[in-house]
Amino acid sequence: MEQFLQQVINGISLGSIYALMALGYTMVYGIIKLINFAHGDVYMIGAYVGYFCMTNLRLGFFPSLLISMLVCAILGVAIEKIAYKPLRNATRIAVLITAIGVSLFIEYGTMYIASPNPRSYPRLTGFMAKSYQVGGLTFSAQQILIIIITVVLMILLQLIVKKTRIGKAMRAVSLDRDAAQLMGISVDNTISFTFLLGSALAGAAGILVGIYYNSINPLMGMMPGLRAFVAAVFGGIGIIPGAMIGGYFIGLVEVMVSGYVNSMFRDAVVFAILIVILIVKPSGLLGKETREKV
Amino acid sequence: MLEITNLHVHFGVIHAIKGISLTVNDGEIVTLIGANGAGKTTTLRTISGLKKPSEGTIFFDGRDITSLSAQERVKLGISQVPEGRRVFSSMTVLENLELGAYLRKDRDGIAKDLDMVFERFPILAERRKQQAGTLSGGEQQMLVMGRALMSRPKLLCLDEPSMGLAPLLVQEIFDIIKDINEKGTTVLLVEQNASMALQIAHRAYVMETGRITLSGTGSELMQSEEIKKAYLGG
Ligand SMILES: Nc1ncnc2c1ncn2[C@@H]1O[C@H](COP(=O)(O)OP(=O)(O)OP(=O)(O)O)[C@@H](O)[C@H]1O
Ligand SMILES: [Mg+2]
């Protein structure tokens, strides 16, 4: 039992990271129906920026987190403006291939600049390096930090999307782009803002995964990116709470399979779940079957 | 107020609008009628800036708006109620109405106009917290009209507001359009329900496969034999 609860805690920490990434996939998909294959690489850049801030600049964890988020936000907006915006009226397959191109460009660009070798992430110090025993369970301060930061970011995101003017514009554009334009909403600005939010969250996920696994490399975004994408589909792509639930779910599945079965199987199980979901409920856990009202 | 000259619109190789000219004067209700596929919706979308014309000009209040963005046109006072009741379905009635005032900054004015909309459509006030997608068809039509009024438009363009509604409700919608117009908003009304539209319109245009084939005052067209045969069922 204790071991199980311990795995749950681990699963929630890992799931937090997937949830943060899945949010970016889901928001971008919601607004331009694009699976942004470069999203996992933005997360990787977030991890590298965090590494650079903490080692070379000797900044603390929190300033590094903010800088990672900021750099990734700018990167995300730049990717959208340079690579996707000129293709606004192109076929979806053209945009998808472009996204894969952007992904490869960032991965191999990073290898060129920062070398392909893995780097070990700086360890946290002070209270953030401790761990706490509660009734036989071990909570590392890192895990608590990951969970709390994720929850805070999710609450902030919900507030932005639900309460602010630009958040309402985001929802309007994703529901009906033409009708949104008739309200006077600028579709371009709204799309940029969506990339900004999603990429900032990916940046946060990147630095958090750095402290979780202690190791980063230029291709680290590929598999977690796919898993986070599965999480987004699982919850219902385009639906923000769905991405959160999906992220935690995939995190838990991964940890449970690694802990009780064999870590070789974890991705097989994740993708098997994806297939089952697509068969049973193609619109995802929270997805609505689209019906037209006449 | 609105002056369209020699407008052409293409969808790829399809020549949907073939050189139409049309005017809407201050304070009028002008209706644009025609069969399915005549190009009415395309005309409204071009006026609102959702579709770029391949040729021709659109002037609004004496200003050339042909190359302005949809956003700038809303700012100038053009509001459109699109075809098919496009509510933001998973947002509440109130949020839908607030989006109608997206470009406005005058909080007091917005609050006042919201009261005005609720007064005009009391059902919306009752349902303000309800998701727009769960409203009935008639309620959704009222919502999109209320939403369009929230920008305080000078020109209100309506695309088939009576489509799919029960006769009693159709009458109500037309009464409301007339009333909106009497309170000072100019109206451009696209309709397939020609008899109702001609009754409330000051002037009318008839469109057929991308061209305007007839125009005149509402009562003139109602008397016209051609119109009677083609659109008024007799
Ligand atoms: N997105 C599009 N792509 C290609 N052709 C289009 C498109 N939209 C409209 N058309 C064509 O343009 C013509 C005019 O269409 P439009 O929707 O403006 O007609 P309408 O008068 O509004 O018809 P209805 O009364 O059925 O709404 C039609 O032949 C239609 O097939
Ligand atoms: Mg139409």
Coordinates of C-alpha atoms and ligand atoms in Angstrom, one line a residue:
Chain A
M1 CA 0.0 0.0 0.0
E2 CA 2.7 2.4 1.0
Q3 CA 4.6 1.6 -2.1
F4 CA 1.5 2.2 -4.2
L5 CA 0.9 5.6 -2.6
Q6 CA 4.5 6.5 -3.2
Q7 CA 4.0 5.6 -6.9
V8 CA 0.9 7.8 -6.9
I9 CA 3.0 10.8 -5.7
N10 CA 5.6 10.1 -8.3
G11 CA 3.0 9.8 -11.0
I12 CA 1.4 13.1 -10.0
S13 CA 4.8 14.9 -10.2
L14 CA 5.5 13.4 -13.6
G15 CA 1.9 13.9 -14.7
S16 CA 2.2 17.6 -13.8
I17 CA 5.0 18.0 -16.4
Y18 CA 2.9 16.2 -19.0
A19 CA -0.1 18.3 -18.1
L20 CA 1.8 21.5 -18.6
M21 CA 2.9 20.4 -22.0
A22 CA -0.5 19.0 -23.0
L23 CA -2.0 22.4 -22.4
G24 CA 0.1 23.9 -25.1
Y25 CA -0.9 21.2 -27.6
T26 CA -4.5 21.5 -26.8
M27 CA -4.7 25.3 -26.9
V28 CA -2.9 25.5 -30.2
Y29 CA -5.0 22.7 -31.7
G30 CA -8.1 24.4 -30.4
I31 CA -7.3 27.6 -32.2
I32 CA -5.7 26.6 -35.4
K33 CA -6.3 22.9 -35.6
L34 CA -2.6 22.3 -35.8
I35 CA -0.7 19.6 -33.9
N36 CA 2.3 21.7 -33.1
F37 CA 5.1 19.1 -33.4
A38 CA 7.7 21.7 -32.4
H39 CA 6.0 22.0 -28.9
G40 CA 8.2 19.3 -27.4
D41 CA 11.3 21.2 -28.6
V42 CA 10.1 24.4 -27.0
Y43 CA 10.0 22.4 -23.8
M44 CA 13.6 21.2 -24.5
I45 CA 14.7 24.9 -25.0
G46 CA 13.0 25.7 -21.7
A47 CA 15.2 23.1 -20.0
Y48 CA 18.3 24.4 -21.6
V49 CA 17.5 28.0 -20.8
G50 CA 17.0 27.0 -17.2
Y51 CA 20.3 25.1 -17.2
F52 CA 22.1 28.1 -18.6
C53 CA 20.5 30.5 -16.0
M54 CA 21.3 28.3 -13.1
T55 CA 24.8 27.3 -14.0
N56 CA 26.3 30.0 -16.2
L57 CA 24.4 32.9 -14.7
R58 CA 24.2 31.4 -11.2
L59 CA 20.6 32.5 -10.8
G60 CA 18.3 30.9 -8.4
F61 CA 15.6 28.5 -9.3
F62 CA 12.7 30.9 -9.4
P63 CA 14.3 33.6 -11.5
S64 CA 15.5 30.9 -13.9
L65 CA 11.9 29.5 -14.1
L66 CA 10.6 32.9 -15.1
I67 CA 13.4 33.5 -17.7
S68 CA 12.7 30.1 -19.2
M69 CA 9.0 30.8 -19.5
L70 CA 9.8 34.2 -21.0
V71 CA 12.3 32.9 -23.6
C72 CA 9.9 30.1 -24.6
A73 CA 7.0 32.4 -24.9
I74 CA 9.0 34.6 -27.3
L75 CA 10.2 31.5 -29.1
G76 CA 6.7 30.2 -29.5
V77 CA 5.4 33.4 -30.9
A78 CA 8.3 33.6 -33.3
I79 CA 7.7 30.1 -34.5
E80 CA 4.1 30.9 -35.2
K81 CA 4.9 34.2 -37.0
I82 CA 7.7 32.8 -39.1
A83 CA 6.6 29.3 -39.8
Y84 CA 2.9 28.9 -39.4
K85 CA 1.3 32.3 -40.1
P86 CA 2.4 32.4 -43.8
L87 CA 0.5 29.1 -44.2
R88 CA -2.7 30.3 -42.7
N89 CA -4.7 29.3 -45.8
A90 CA -2.6 26.3 -46.8
T91 CA -3.6 22.7 -46.4
R92 CA -3.3 21.1 -43.0
I93 CA -0.8 18.6 -44.2
A94 CA 1.5 21.5 -45.4
V95 CA 1.4 23.0 -42.0
L96 CA 2.0 19.7 -40.3
I97 CA 5.1 19.0 -42.4
T98 CA 6.3 22.5 -41.6
A99 CA 5.8 21.8 -37.9
I100 CA 8.0 18.7 -38.2
G101 CA 10.5 20.8 -40.0
V102 CA 10.6 23.4 -37.3
S103 CA 11.0 20.6 -34.7
L104 CA 14.0 19.2 -36.5
F105 CA 15.5 22.6 -37.0
I106 CA 15.3 23.4 -33.2
E107 CA 16.6 19.9 -32.2
Y108 CA 19.6 19.9 -34.5
G109 CA 20.2 23.7 -34.0
T110 CA 20.5 23.0 -30.3
M111 CA 22.9 20.1 -30.9
Y112 CA 25.0 22.4 -33.0
I113 CA 25.1 25.2 -30.5
A114 CA 25.0 23.3 -27.2
S115 CA 26.5 19.9 -28.3
P116 CA 24.5 16.7 -28.6
N117 CA 25.8 15.4 -25.2
P118 CA 23.5 15.1 -22.3
R119 CA 24.1 17.6 -19.5
S120 CA 23.4 17.0 -15.9
Y121 CA 21.1 19.5 -14.4
P122 CA 22.2 21.6 -11.4
R123 CA 20.9 20.3 -8.1
L124 CA 18.6 22.4 -6.1
T125 CA 20.0 23.6 -2.8
G126 CA 18.6 24.6 0.6
F127 CA 15.1 23.7 1.5
M128 CA 14.4 22.6 -2.1
A129 CA 16.9 19.8 -1.8
K130 CA 15.3 18.2 1.3
S131 CA 12.8 15.4 1.5
Y132 CA 10.2 14.8 4.1
Q133 CA 8.8 11.7 5.6
V134 CA 5.1 11.5 6.3
G135 CA 3.8 8.2 7.7
G136 CA 6.3 6.1 5.7
L137 CA 5.9 8.1 2.5
T138 CA 8.7 10.2 1.1
F139 CA 8.0 13.5 -0.4
S140 CA 11.0 15.2 -2.0
A141 CA 10.9 18.9 -2.0
Q142 CA 11.4 18.7 -5.7
Q143 CA 8.2 16.8 -6.2
I144 CA 6.3 19.2 -4.0
L145 CA 7.7 22.1 -5.9
I146 CA 6.8 20.6 -9.3
I147 CA 3.2 19.9 -8.1
I148 CA 2.7 23.4 -6.5
I149 CA 4.2 25.3 -9.5
T150 CA 2.0 23.3 -11.9
V151 CA -1.1 24.0 -9.9
V152 CA -0.4 27.7 -9.6
L153 CA 0.3 27.9 -13.3
M154 CA -2.9 26.1 -14.1
I155 CA -5.0 28.4 -11.9
L156 CA -3.4 31.4 -13.6
L157 CA -4.1 29.9 -17.0
Q158 CA -7.8 29.3 -16.0
L159 CA -8.1 32.9 -14.8
I160 CA -6.6 34.2 -18.0
V161 CA -8.8 32.1 -20.2
K162 CA -12.0 32.6 -18.3
K163 CA -11.8 36.2 -17.0
T164 CA -9.6 38.3 -19.2
R165 CA -10.6 40.0 -22.5
I166 CA -7.8 38.2 -24.4
G167 CA -8.8 34.9 -22.9
K168 CA -12.4 35.4 -24.0
A169 CA -11.1 36.3 -27.4
M170 CA -9.1 33.0 -27.4
R171 CA -12.2 31.0 -26.7
A172 CA -14.2 32.8 -29.2
V173 CA -11.7 32.3 -32.0
S174 CA -11.4 28.6 -31.2
L175 CA -15.2 28.2 -31.2
D176 CA -15.9 30.2 -34.4
R177 CA -13.2 32.1 -36.1
D178 CA -15.5 34.1 -38.5
A179 CA -18.0 35.0 -35.8
A180 CA -15.0 36.1 -33.7
Q181 CA -13.8 38.4 -36.4
L182 CA -17.3 39.9 -36.7
M183 CA -16.9 40.9 -33.0
G184 CA -13.8 42.8 -34.0
I185 CA -11.4 40.3 -32.5
S186 CA -8.0 40.1 -34.3
V187 CA -7.4 36.5 -35.1
D188 CA -3.7 37.0 -35.6
N189 CA -3.1 38.6 -32.2
T190 CA -5.2 35.9 -30.6
I191 CA -3.3 33.1 -32.2
S192 CA 0.0 34.7 -31.2
F193 CA -1.2 35.0 -27.6
T194 CA -2.2 31.3 -27.6
F195 CA 1.3 30.3 -28.7
L196 CA 2.7 32.7 -26.0
L197 CA 0.8 31.0 -23.2
G198 CA 1.3 27.5 -24.4
S199 CA 5.0 28.0 -24.9
A200 CA 5.5 29.6 -21.6
L201 CA 4.0 26.6 -19.9
A202 CA 6.2 24.3 -22.0
G203 CA 9.2 26.3 -20.8
A204 CA 8.1 25.8 -17.2
A205 CA 7.7 22.1 -17.9
G206 CA 11.2 21.9 -19.3
I207 CA 12.9 23.4 -16.3
L208 CA 10.8 21.2 -14.0
V209 CA 11.7 18.0 -15.9
G210 CA 15.3 19.1 -15.7
I211 CA 15.2 19.0 -11.9
Y212 CA 13.1 15.9 -11.9
Y213 CA 15.4 13.7 -14.1
N214 CA 18.6 15.7 -13.6
S215 CA 19.6 15.2 -17.2
I216 CA 18.8 17.1 -20.4
N217 CA 19.7 16.6 -24.1
P218 CA 18.6 18.2 -27.4
L219 CA 16.2 15.3 -28.2
M220 CA 14.6 15.2 -24.8
G221 CA 11.4 16.7 -26.1
M222 CA 10.5 14.0 -28.6
M223 CA 9.0 11.2 -26.4
P224 CA 7.6 13.4 -23.6
G225 CA 6.1 15.6 -26.4
L226 CA 4.3 12.5 -27.9
R227 CA 3.1 11.4 -24.5
A228 CA 1.8 14.9 -23.7
F229 CA 0.1 14.9 -27.1
V230 CA -1.5 11.6 -26.2
A231 CA -2.6 13.2 -22.9
A232 CA -4.2 16.0 -24.8
V233 CA -6.1 13.6 -27.1
F234 CA -7.1 11.5 -24.1
G235 CA -8.7 14.4 -22.4
G236 CA -10.3 15.7 -25.6
I237 CA -8.1 17.8 -27.8
G238 CA -8.9 21.5 -27.7
I239 CA -10.3 21.2 -24.2
I240 CA -8.2 22.8 -21.4
P241 CA -9.3 20.8 -18.4
G242 CA -9.1 17.7 -20.6
A243 CA -5.4 18.3 -21.1
M244 CA -4.8 18.7 -17.3
I245 CA -6.6 15.4 -16.6
G246 CA -4.9 13.6 -19.5
G247 CA -1.5 14.8 -18.3
Y248 CA -1.9 13.4 -14.8
F249 CA -3.4 10.2 -16.1
I250 CA -0.5 9.6 -18.5
G251 CA 2.0 10.4 -15.7
L252 CA 0.3 7.9 -13.4
V253 CA 0.1 5.2 -16.0
E254 CA 3.7 5.6 -16.9
V255 CA 4.9 5.4 -13.3
M256 CA 2.6 2.4 -12.5
V257 CA 3.6 0.5 -15.5
S258 CA 7.3 1.2 -14.8
G259 CA 6.9 0.3 -11.1
Y260 CA 4.8 -2.8 -11.3
V261 CA 5.3 -4.2 -14.8
N262 CA 8.4 -3.2 -16.7
S263 CA 9.5 0.2 -17.8
M264 CA 10.0 -1.1 -21.3
F265 CA 6.3 -1.3 -21.6
R266 CA 5.3 2.1 -20.5
D267 CA 5.0 3.7 -23.9
A268 CA 3.3 0.6 -25.3
V269 CA 0.7 1.0 -22.6
V270 CA 0.3 4.7 -23.2
F271 CA -0.3 4.3 -26.9
A272 CA -2.6 1.3 -26.3
I273 CA -4.7 3.6 -24.2
L274 CA -4.7 6.2 -27.0
I275 CA -5.9 3.6 -29.4
V276 CA -8.7 2.4 -27.0
I277 CA -9.8 6.0 -26.5
L278 CA -9.9 6.7 -30.2
I279 CA -12.1 3.7 -30.7
V280 CA -14.4 4.1 -27.7
K281 CA -14.7 7.9 -27.6
P282 CA -12.8 9.6 -30.4
S283 CA -13.5 13.1 -29.0
G284 CA -11.7 12.2 -25.8
L285 CA -12.7 12.0 -22.2
L286 CA -14.3 15.5 -22.0
G287 CA -14.9 15.9 -25.7
K288 CA -18.4 16.6 -26.9
E289 CA -19.7 14.7 -29.9
T290 CA -20.3 17.6 -32.2
R291 CA -23.9 18.1 -33.1
E292 CA -25.3 20.9 -35.2
K293 CA -28.2 22.8 -34.1
V294 CA -30.7 23.7 -36.8
Chain B
M1 CA -23.9 55.4 -45.6
L2 CA -22.8 52.3 -47.6
E3 CA -21.9 52.4 -51.2
I4 CA -20.8 49.4 -53.2
T5 CA -19.6 49.8 -56.7
N6 CA -18.9 47.1 -59.3
L7 CA -18.0 44.5 -56.8
H8 CA -16.6 41.2 -58.0
V9 CA -15.8 38.2 -55.7
H10 CA -14.1 35.0 -56.6
F11 CA -13.7 31.7 -54.8
G12 CA -10.8 30.3 -56.8
V13 CA -12.2 29.9 -60.3
I14 CA -15.8 30.4 -59.1
H15 CA -17.1 33.9 -60.0
A16 CA -19.6 34.3 -57.2
I17 CA -20.3 38.0 -57.4
K18 CA -20.3 39.5 -60.9
G19 CA -20.1 43.3 -60.6
I20 CA -22.8 44.4 -58.2
S21 CA -23.5 48.0 -57.2
L22 CA -25.7 48.7 -54.2
T23 CA -26.3 51.7 -51.9
V24 CA -27.8 51.9 -48.4
N25 CA -28.7 55.3 -47.2
D26 CA -28.7 56.6 -43.6
G27 CA -31.7 55.4 -41.7
E28 CA -33.0 52.9 -44.3
I29 CA -33.9 49.3 -44.2
V30 CA -32.6 47.8 -47.4
T31 CA -33.2 44.2 -48.2
L32 CA -31.3 41.9 -50.5
I33 CA -33.4 38.9 -51.7
G34 CA -32.6 36.1 -54.0
A35 CA -32.6 32.3 -54.4
N36 CA -30.1 29.9 -52.8
G37 CA -26.6 30.4 -54.1
A38 CA -27.4 33.9 -55.5
G39 CA -24.5 35.4 -53.6
K40 CA -26.2 37.2 -50.7
T41 CA -24.1 35.8 -47.9
T42 CA -20.9 36.4 -49.9
T43 CA -22.0 40.0 -50.4
L44 CA -22.4 40.5 -46.6
R45 CA -19.1 38.7 -45.9
T46 CA -17.4 41.0 -48.3
I47 CA -19.0 44.1 -46.6
S48 CA -17.7 42.9 -43.2
G49 CA -14.2 42.2 -44.5
L50 CA -14.3 38.4 -44.1
K51 CA -13.8 38.0 -47.8
K52 CA -11.7 40.1 -50.1
P53 CA -13.2 41.2 -53.3
S54 CA -11.2 40.8 -56.5
E55 CA -12.5 44.0 -58.0
G56 CA -14.7 47.0 -57.0
T57 CA -15.0 49.3 -54.0
I58 CA -16.9 49.6 -50.8
F59 CA -17.4 53.0 -49.2
F60 CA -18.7 53.5 -45.7
D61 CA -19.6 57.0 -44.5
G62 CA -17.7 58.4 -47.4
R63 CA -14.5 56.4 -46.6
D64 CA -13.0 53.7 -48.8
I65 CA -13.0 50.6 -46.6
T66 CA -12.3 48.1 -49.3
S67 CA -8.9 47.1 -47.9
L68 CA -9.6 47.5 -44.2
S69 CA -9.6 44.5 -41.9
A70 CA -12.8 43.1 -40.4
Q71 CA -11.7 44.5 -37.0
E72 CA -11.4 48.1 -38.4
R73 CA -14.8 47.8 -40.0
V74 CA -16.4 46.8 -36.7
K75 CA -14.7 49.9 -35.2
L76 CA -16.3 52.1 -37.9
G77 CA -19.8 50.8 -37.0
I78 CA -20.5 47.8 -39.3
S79 CA -21.9 44.8 -37.5
Q80 CA -23.1 41.6 -39.0
V81 CA -25.4 38.9 -37.8
P82 CA -24.1 35.9 -39.7
E83 CA -26.1 33.2 -41.4
G84 CA -27.0 30.2 -39.2
R85 CA -27.0 31.7 -35.7
R86 CA -23.3 31.5 -35.0
V87 CA -23.4 31.8 -31.2
F88 CA -20.2 31.0 -29.2
S89 CA -21.8 27.7 -28.0
S90 CA -19.8 26.9 -24.9
M91 CA -19.8 30.4 -23.6
T92 CA -22.7 31.9 -21.6
V93 CA -25.3 34.2 -22.9
L94 CA -23.7 37.1 -21.0
E95 CA -20.2 36.3 -22.3
N96 CA -21.6 36.2 -25.9
L97 CA -23.1 39.7 -25.4
E98 CA -19.9 41.0 -23.8
L99 CA -17.9 39.8 -26.9
G100 CA -20.3 41.9 -29.0
A101 CA -18.8 44.9 -27.2
Y102 CA -15.2 43.6 -27.6
L103 CA -13.8 46.8 -29.1
R104 CA -15.5 49.2 -26.8
K105 CA -13.9 50.8 -23.8
D106 CA -16.8 52.8 -22.3
R107 CA -17.9 50.6 -19.4
D108 CA -20.9 52.7 -18.6
G109 CA -22.1 52.7 -22.2
I110 CA -21.6 48.9 -22.4
A111 CA -23.7 48.4 -19.2
K112 CA -26.4 50.6 -20.6
D113 CA -26.5 48.8 -23.9
L114 CA -26.6 45.4 -22.1
D115 CA -29.7 46.6 -20.2
M116 CA -31.1 47.8 -23.5
V117 CA -30.6 44.3 -25.1
F118 CA -32.1 42.6 -22.0
E119 CA -35.1 44.9 -22.3
R120 CA -35.5 44.1 -25.9
F121 CA -35.0 40.4 -25.4
P122 CA -36.2 39.5 -21.9
I123 CA -35.5 35.8 -22.4
L124 CA -31.8 36.6 -22.7
A125 CA -31.8 38.2 -19.3
E126 CA -33.4 35.1 -17.8
R127 CA -30.8 32.9 -19.5
R128 CA -27.8 35.1 -19.0
K129 CA -25.8 32.3 -17.2
Q130 CA -26.8 29.6 -19.5
Q131 CA -24.5 28.2 -22.2
A132 CA -25.5 29.7 -25.6
G133 CA -25.4 26.3 -27.3
T134 CA -28.2 25.1 -25.2
L135 CA -30.6 27.8 -26.2
S136 CA -33.4 27.1 -28.6
G137 CA -33.1 28.2 -32.2
G138 CA -35.2 31.3 -31.7
E139 CA -33.4 32.3 -28.5
Q140 CA -30.1 31.9 -30.3
Q141 CA -31.3 34.2 -33.1
M142 CA -32.1 36.8 -30.4
L143 CA -28.7 36.3 -28.9
V144 CA -26.8 36.9 -32.1
M145 CA -28.9 40.0 -32.8
G146 CA -28.4 41.3 -29.3
R147 CA -24.7 40.5 -29.6
A148 CA -24.5 42.5 -32.9
L149 CA -26.2 45.4 -31.2
M150 CA -23.6 45.5 -28.4
S151 CA -21.1 47.1 -30.7
R152 CA -23.6 49.9 -31.1
P153 CA -23.5 49.7 -34.9
K154 CA -24.4 52.3 -37.4
L155 CA -25.1 49.7 -40.0
L156 CA -26.5 46.3 -39.0
C157 CA -26.3 43.6 -41.6
L158 CA -28.5 40.6 -41.0
D159 CA -28.2 37.3 -42.9
E160 CA -31.5 35.4 -43.0
P161 CA -32.5 36.0 -39.5
S162 CA -35.9 34.2 -40.0
M163 CA -34.4 31.0 -41.3
G164 CA -35.8 27.9 -39.6
L165 CA -38.1 29.8 -37.2
A166 CA -41.8 29.2 -36.5
P167 CA -44.1 31.8 -38.2
L168 CA -45.0 33.6 -34.9
L169 CA -41.3 34.0 -34.1
V170 CA -40.6 35.2 -37.6
Q171 CA -43.1 37.9 -37.2
E172 CA -41.5 38.9 -33.9
I173 CA -38.0 39.0 -35.4
F174 CA -39.2 41.3 -38.2
D175 CA -41.0 43.6 -35.7
I176 CA -37.7 43.8 -33.7
I177 CA -35.7 44.6 -36.9
K178 CA -38.2 47.4 -37.7
D179 CA -37.9 48.7 -34.2
I180 CA -34.1 48.7 -34.2
N181 CA -34.3 50.7 -37.4
E182 CA -36.7 53.2 -36.0
K183 CA -34.4 53.8 -33.0
G184 CA -31.7 54.9 -35.5
T185 CA -29.8 52.0 -36.8
T186 CA -29.5 51.5 -40.6
V187 CA -30.3 47.9 -41.7
L188 CA -29.2 45.8 -44.5
L189 CA -31.3 42.6 -44.5
V190 CA -30.6 39.5 -46.5
E191 CA -33.7 37.3 -46.7
Q192 CA -35.3 34.4 -48.5
N193 CA -38.6 35.3 -46.9
A194 CA -39.2 37.9 -49.5
S195 CA -42.8 38.9 -48.6
M196 CA -41.9 39.7 -45.0
A197 CA -38.7 41.4 -46.0
L198 CA -40.3 43.6 -48.6
Q199 CA -43.0 44.6 -46.1
I200 CA -40.6 46.3 -43.8
A201 CA -37.9 47.4 -46.3
H202 CA -37.7 50.9 -47.7
R203 CA -35.8 49.7 -50.7
A204 CA -34.9 46.3 -52.1
Y205 CA -32.5 44.6 -54.4
V206 CA -33.0 41.2 -56.1
M207 CA -30.0 39.1 -56.7
E208 CA -29.6 36.2 -59.1
T209 CA -26.4 34.2 -59.6
G210 CA -24.1 36.9 -58.7
R211 CA -25.9 39.8 -60.3
I212 CA -28.5 42.4 -59.2
T213 CA -31.4 42.0 -61.5
L214 CA -34.0 44.3 -60.0
S215 CA -34.2 47.1 -57.5
G216 CA -36.8 49.5 -56.2
T217 CA -38.8 50.4 -53.2
G218 CA -40.3 47.6 -51.1
S219 CA -43.8 48.3 -52.3
E220 CA -42.8 48.5 -55.9
L221 CA -41.2 45.2 -55.9
M222 CA -44.1 43.6 -54.0
Q223 CA -46.3 44.6 -56.9
S224 CA -43.9 43.4 -59.6
E225 CA -45.2 40.4 -61.5
E226 CA -41.7 38.9 -61.8
I227 CA -41.2 39.0 -58.1
K228 CA -44.7 37.7 -57.3
K229 CA -44.0 34.7 -59.5
A230 CA -40.4 34.0 -58.4
Y231 CA -40.4 34.8 -54.7
L232 CA -43.9 35.4 -53.4
G233 CA -45.5 32.1 -54.5
G234 CA -48.0 33.4 -56.9
Ligands
LIG1 N1 -16.2 29.2 -49.4 C1 -16.7 29.0 -50.7 N2 -16.0 28.3 -51.6 C2 -16.4 28.1 -52.8 N3 -17.6 28.6 -53.3 C3 -18.4 29.3 -52.4 C4 -18.0 29.5 -51.1 N4 -18.9 30.3 -50.5 C5 -19.9 30.5 -51.4 N5 -19.5 29.9 -52.6 C6 -20.3 30.0 -53.8 O1 -20.7 31.3 -54.1 C7 -22.0 31.3 -54.5 C8 -22.8 32.3 -53.6 O2 -23.0 31.7 -52.4 P1 -23.7 32.5 -51.2 O3 -23.5 31.6 -49.9 O4 -23.2 33.9 -51.1 O5 -25.2 32.4 -51.6 P2 -26.5 32.9 -50.8 O6 -27.2 33.8 -51.7 O7 -26.2 33.4 -49.5 O8 -27.3 31.5 -50.7 P3 -28.3 31.0 -49.5 O9 -29.6 31.7 -49.7 O10 -28.4 29.5 -49.8 O11 -27.7 31.3 -48.2 C9 -22.5 29.9 -54.5 O12 -22.5 29.4 -55.8 C10 -21.6 29.2 -53.6 O13 -21.4 27.8 -54.0
MG2 MG -26.6 32.8 -47.6

